[in-house]
Short mmCIF file of C-alpha atoms in Angstrom, two decimals:
data_model
loop_
_atom_site.label_atom_id
_atom_site.label_comp_id
_atom_site.label_asym_id
_atom_site.label_seq_id
_atom_site.Cartn_x
_atom_site.Cartn_y
_atom_site.Cartn_z
CA UNK A 1 13.77 159.90 -98.93
CA UNK A 2 14.67 163.18 -97.87
CA UNK A 3 18.47 163.88 -97.95
CA UNK A 4 18.29 165.04 -94.14
CA UNK A 5 16.64 161.61 -93.19
CA UNK A 6 19.16 159.80 -95.50
CA UNK A 7 22.25 161.34 -93.56
CA UNK A 8 20.49 161.34 -90.20
CA UNK A 9 19.71 157.80 -89.98
CA UNK A 10 23.32 156.49 -90.22
CA UNK A 11 24.48 159.27 -88.01
CA UNK A 12 22.06 158.39 -85.29
CA UNK A 13 23.11 154.60 -85.42
CA UNK A 14 26.84 155.66 -85.58
CA UNK A 15 26.34 157.76 -82.42
CA UNK A 16 24.61 154.91 -80.66
CA UNK A 17 27.17 152.56 -81.49
CA UNK A 18 29.93 154.89 -80.13
CA UNK A 19 27.88 155.38 -76.83
CA UNK A 20 28.01 151.62 -76.33
CA UNK A 21 31.38 150.87 -77.66
CA UNK A 22 32.97 153.77 -75.64
CA UNK A 23 33.22 153.68 -71.66
CA UNK A 24 32.10 157.13 -70.77
CA UNK A 25 32.29 156.77 -66.98
CA UNK A 26 35.83 157.91 -66.71
CA UNK A 27 38.58 156.38 -64.55
CA UNK A 28 37.52 153.77 -61.72
CA UNK A 29 36.53 155.88 -58.60
CA UNK A 30 38.04 155.38 -55.26
CA UNK A 31 34.90 153.56 -54.05
CA UNK A 32 34.98 150.95 -57.11
CA UNK A 33 38.85 150.38 -56.37
CA UNK A 34 37.88 149.41 -52.96
CA UNK A 35 35.24 147.28 -53.85
CA UNK A 36 37.09 145.46 -56.51
CA UNK A 37 40.17 145.13 -54.27
CA UNK A 38 37.99 143.61 -51.60
CA UNK A 39 36.46 141.14 -53.99
CA UNK A 40 39.82 139.99 -55.28
CA UNK A 41 41.37 139.69 -51.78
CA UNK A 42 38.14 137.64 -50.67
CA UNK A 43 38.96 135.17 -53.60
CA UNK A 44 41.93 134.09 -51.83
CA UNK A 45 44.22 135.58 -53.95
CA UNK A 46 47.77 136.31 -52.95
CA UNK A 47 48.38 139.93 -51.23
CA UNK A 48 50.90 140.46 -53.96
CA UNK A 49 48.49 139.92 -56.83
CA UNK A 50 45.88 142.18 -55.25
CA UNK A 51 48.24 144.94 -54.60
CA UNK A 52 49.33 144.51 -58.19
CA UNK A 53 45.62 144.95 -59.42
CA UNK A 54 44.90 147.71 -56.99
CA UNK A 55 47.92 149.68 -58.61
CA UNK A 56 46.57 148.67 -62.07
CA UNK A 57 43.18 150.28 -60.81
CA UNK A 58 44.70 153.44 -59.37
CA UNK A 59 46.32 154.39 -62.57
CA UNK A 60 43.33 154.00 -64.61
CA UNK A 61 42.91 156.64 -67.57
CA UNK A 62 39.52 155.85 -68.20
CA UNK A 63 40.61 154.67 -71.98
CA UNK A 64 40.27 151.36 -73.84
CA UNK A 65 43.12 149.06 -73.83
CA UNK A 66 44.45 145.86 -75.39
CA UNK A 67 45.73 142.99 -73.64
CA UNK A 68 48.68 141.45 -75.25
CA UNK A 69 48.68 137.53 -74.59
CA UNK A 70 51.54 135.28 -75.29
CA UNK A 71 50.25 131.61 -74.93
CA UNK A 72 52.34 128.47 -74.46
CA UNK A 73 49.77 125.49 -74.97
CA UNK A 74 50.31 122.60 -72.80
CA UNK A 75 51.43 119.32 -74.43
CA UNK A 76 49.71 117.26 -71.86
CA UNK A 77 47.09 119.10 -69.67
CA UNK A 78 46.27 117.30 -66.15
CA UNK A 79 42.97 116.89 -64.73
CA UNK A 80 41.26 120.05 -63.67
CA UNK A 81 37.48 120.47 -62.12
CA UNK A 82 36.97 116.89 -62.86
CA UNK A 83 37.76 117.09 -66.33
CA UNK A 84 40.32 114.77 -67.93
CA UNK A 85 41.82 113.43 -71.09
CA UNK A 86 41.24 116.74 -72.64
CA UNK A 87 43.67 118.72 -75.13
CA UNK A 88 44.92 122.18 -74.53
CA UNK A 89 42.61 123.51 -77.16
CA UNK A 90 39.47 121.82 -75.54
CA UNK A 91 40.10 123.10 -72.24
CA UNK A 92 40.73 126.56 -73.55
CA UNK A 93 37.45 126.26 -75.39
CA UNK A 94 35.86 125.46 -72.28
CA UNK A 95 37.18 128.79 -70.63
CA UNK A 96 36.39 130.90 -73.49
CA UNK A 97 32.66 129.55 -73.77
CA UNK A 98 32.34 131.48 -70.43
CA UNK A 99 34.53 134.56 -71.83
CA UNK A 100 32.65 135.20 -74.89
CA UNK A 101 29.43 136.12 -73.88
CA UNK A 102 30.96 138.33 -70.80
CA UNK A 103 33.51 140.06 -73.32
CA UNK A 104 31.13 140.72 -76.19
CA UNK A 105 28.18 142.33 -74.06
CA UNK A 106 30.82 144.74 -73.07
CA UNK A 107 32.33 145.47 -76.35
CA UNK A 108 35.54 143.73 -75.61
CA UNK A 109 36.79 141.39 -78.58
CA UNK A 110 39.63 140.11 -80.35
CA UNK A 111 41.63 142.38 -82.80
CA UNK A 112 44.15 139.88 -83.67
CA UNK A 113 45.19 136.32 -83.23
CA UNK A 114 47.92 133.86 -84.68
CA UNK A 115 49.88 130.89 -84.27
CA UNK A 116 53.74 131.15 -83.80
CA UNK A 117 55.66 129.99 -86.62
CA UNK A 118 59.17 130.12 -85.01
CA UNK A 119 60.88 130.64 -81.48
CA UNK A 120 61.45 134.17 -80.50
CA UNK A 121 64.08 135.85 -82.68
CA UNK A 122 65.04 138.54 -80.23
CA UNK A 123 65.14 137.79 -76.55
CA UNK A 124 67.05 139.63 -73.50
CA UNK A 125 66.62 139.51 -69.76
CA UNK A 126 64.22 136.73 -69.49
CA UNK A 127 64.61 132.83 -69.33
CA UNK A 128 62.39 130.17 -70.68
CA UNK A 129 60.71 132.87 -72.87
CA UNK A 130 62.02 131.31 -76.35
CA UNK A 131 58.95 129.34 -77.18
CA UNK A 132 55.23 130.22 -77.44
CA UNK A 133 52.35 128.77 -79.38
CA UNK A 134 50.13 131.47 -79.99
CA UNK A 135 49.63 135.32 -79.60
CA UNK A 136 46.44 137.22 -79.42
CA UNK A 137 45.43 140.84 -78.83
CA UNK A 138 42.07 141.36 -76.90
CA UNK A 139 40.34 144.99 -76.70
CA UNK A 140 38.87 146.02 -73.57
CA UNK A 141 36.24 149.06 -73.29
CA UNK A 142 38.05 149.81 -70.01
CA UNK A 143 39.78 148.64 -67.04
CA UNK A 144 36.15 148.59 -65.40
CA UNK A 145 35.14 146.05 -67.93
CA UNK A 146 37.90 143.76 -67.14
CA UNK A 147 37.03 143.94 -63.45
CA UNK A 148 33.76 143.12 -63.70
CA UNK A 149 34.49 140.19 -65.33
CA UNK A 150 37.49 138.97 -63.24
CA UNK A 151 35.39 139.60 -60.02
CA UNK A 152 32.46 137.85 -61.25
CA UNK A 153 32.14 134.54 -59.14
CA UNK A 154 31.21 132.55 -62.25
CA UNK A 155 34.93 133.31 -63.68
CA UNK A 156 36.87 131.31 -61.02
CA UNK A 157 35.70 128.03 -62.41
CA UNK A 158 36.41 128.41 -66.09
CA UNK A 159 39.74 130.28 -65.49
CA UNK A 160 41.01 126.88 -64.15
CA UNK A 161 40.59 125.57 -67.56
CA UNK A 162 42.61 128.30 -69.04
CA UNK A 163 45.37 127.74 -66.68
CA UNK A 164 45.49 124.10 -67.15
CA UNK A 165 45.63 124.62 -70.95
CA UNK A 166 48.97 126.44 -70.80
CA UNK A 167 52.58 125.56 -69.65
CA UNK A 168 53.07 129.63 -69.72
CA UNK A 169 51.69 132.69 -70.69
CA UNK A 170 52.13 136.59 -70.31
CA UNK A 171 49.35 139.03 -70.39
CA UNK A 172 50.25 142.82 -70.70
CA UNK A 173 47.88 145.69 -70.96
CA UNK A 174 48.62 148.51 -73.62
CA UNK A 175 46.65 151.46 -74.22
CA UNK A 176 46.72 152.20 -77.74
CA UNK A 177 48.34 155.18 -79.46
CA UNK A 178 48.01 153.93 -83.15
CA UNK A 179 44.84 151.74 -83.76
CA UNK A 180 43.81 151.99 -87.42
CA UNK A 181 41.46 149.11 -86.98
CA UNK A 182 39.31 150.78 -84.27
CA UNK A 183 35.71 149.87 -85.33
CA UNK A 184 34.62 153.26 -84.60
CA UNK A 185 36.92 154.53 -87.30
CA UNK A 186 36.12 151.74 -89.73
CA UNK A 187 32.42 151.90 -89.26
CA UNK A 188 32.43 155.81 -89.92
CA UNK A 189 34.27 155.40 -93.26
CA UNK A 190 32.07 152.59 -94.22
CA UNK A 191 28.74 154.66 -93.19
CA UNK A 192 29.84 157.67 -94.93
CA UNK A 193 30.75 155.69 -98.18
CA UNK A 194 27.50 153.78 -98.43
CA UNK A 195 25.42 156.90 -97.65
CA UNK A 196 27.22 158.78 -100.03
CA UNK A 197 26.64 156.32 -102.87
CA UNK A 198 23.07 155.93 -102.04
CA UNK A 199 22.73 159.84 -101.89
CA UNK A 200 24.05 159.84 -105.53
CA UNK A 201 21.69 157.07 -106.69
CA UNK A 202 18.82 158.60 -105.35
CA UNK A 203 19.08 162.30 -105.55
CA UNK A 204 21.47 162.27 -108.54
CA UNK A 205 19.10 160.66 -110.77
CA UNK A 206 16.24 163.04 -109.76
CA UNK A 207 18.34 165.84 -111.37
#
């Protein structure tokens, strides 16, 4: 194998991955904001919730972000959408069965998840936030991708399962400043290392 081909092949694959993994469309346009706001309002959401989401869209930077989720799973979920006698975990699984395909096809994925091992050790200015069950960080390629999922009519039904599985939750969007586990960075390091080793094995022996 020629050395140029050896290095060009992983470079091409890496470029394709980055194009898919990165939203290159920039911030949401005014037309998109108007469209998504109308869809959210048409779903019967409270005006204040629609106004908050519109502000979220208007302040779009076009960058990826991470949704920080604090979850307090319900001990005794009620009946929802005709489903009864299921645990909070089972209801959440019903919700995620819809979410996983919608997330992964848009390069959105979890980057951290864990169970809380103790009550909040530092708390100020908020009542009832001492206890949580889980914490999860979900990477979104862009705010556009989040809106595409949230405004899909198929989302409203499964979302009821999520809310029924929780006693309380907080979801805060955060734009990353330090993100050493970014797959683009990790993949670059891995491809360079593998290609370099292959180069040595093939072309080093010829010498």
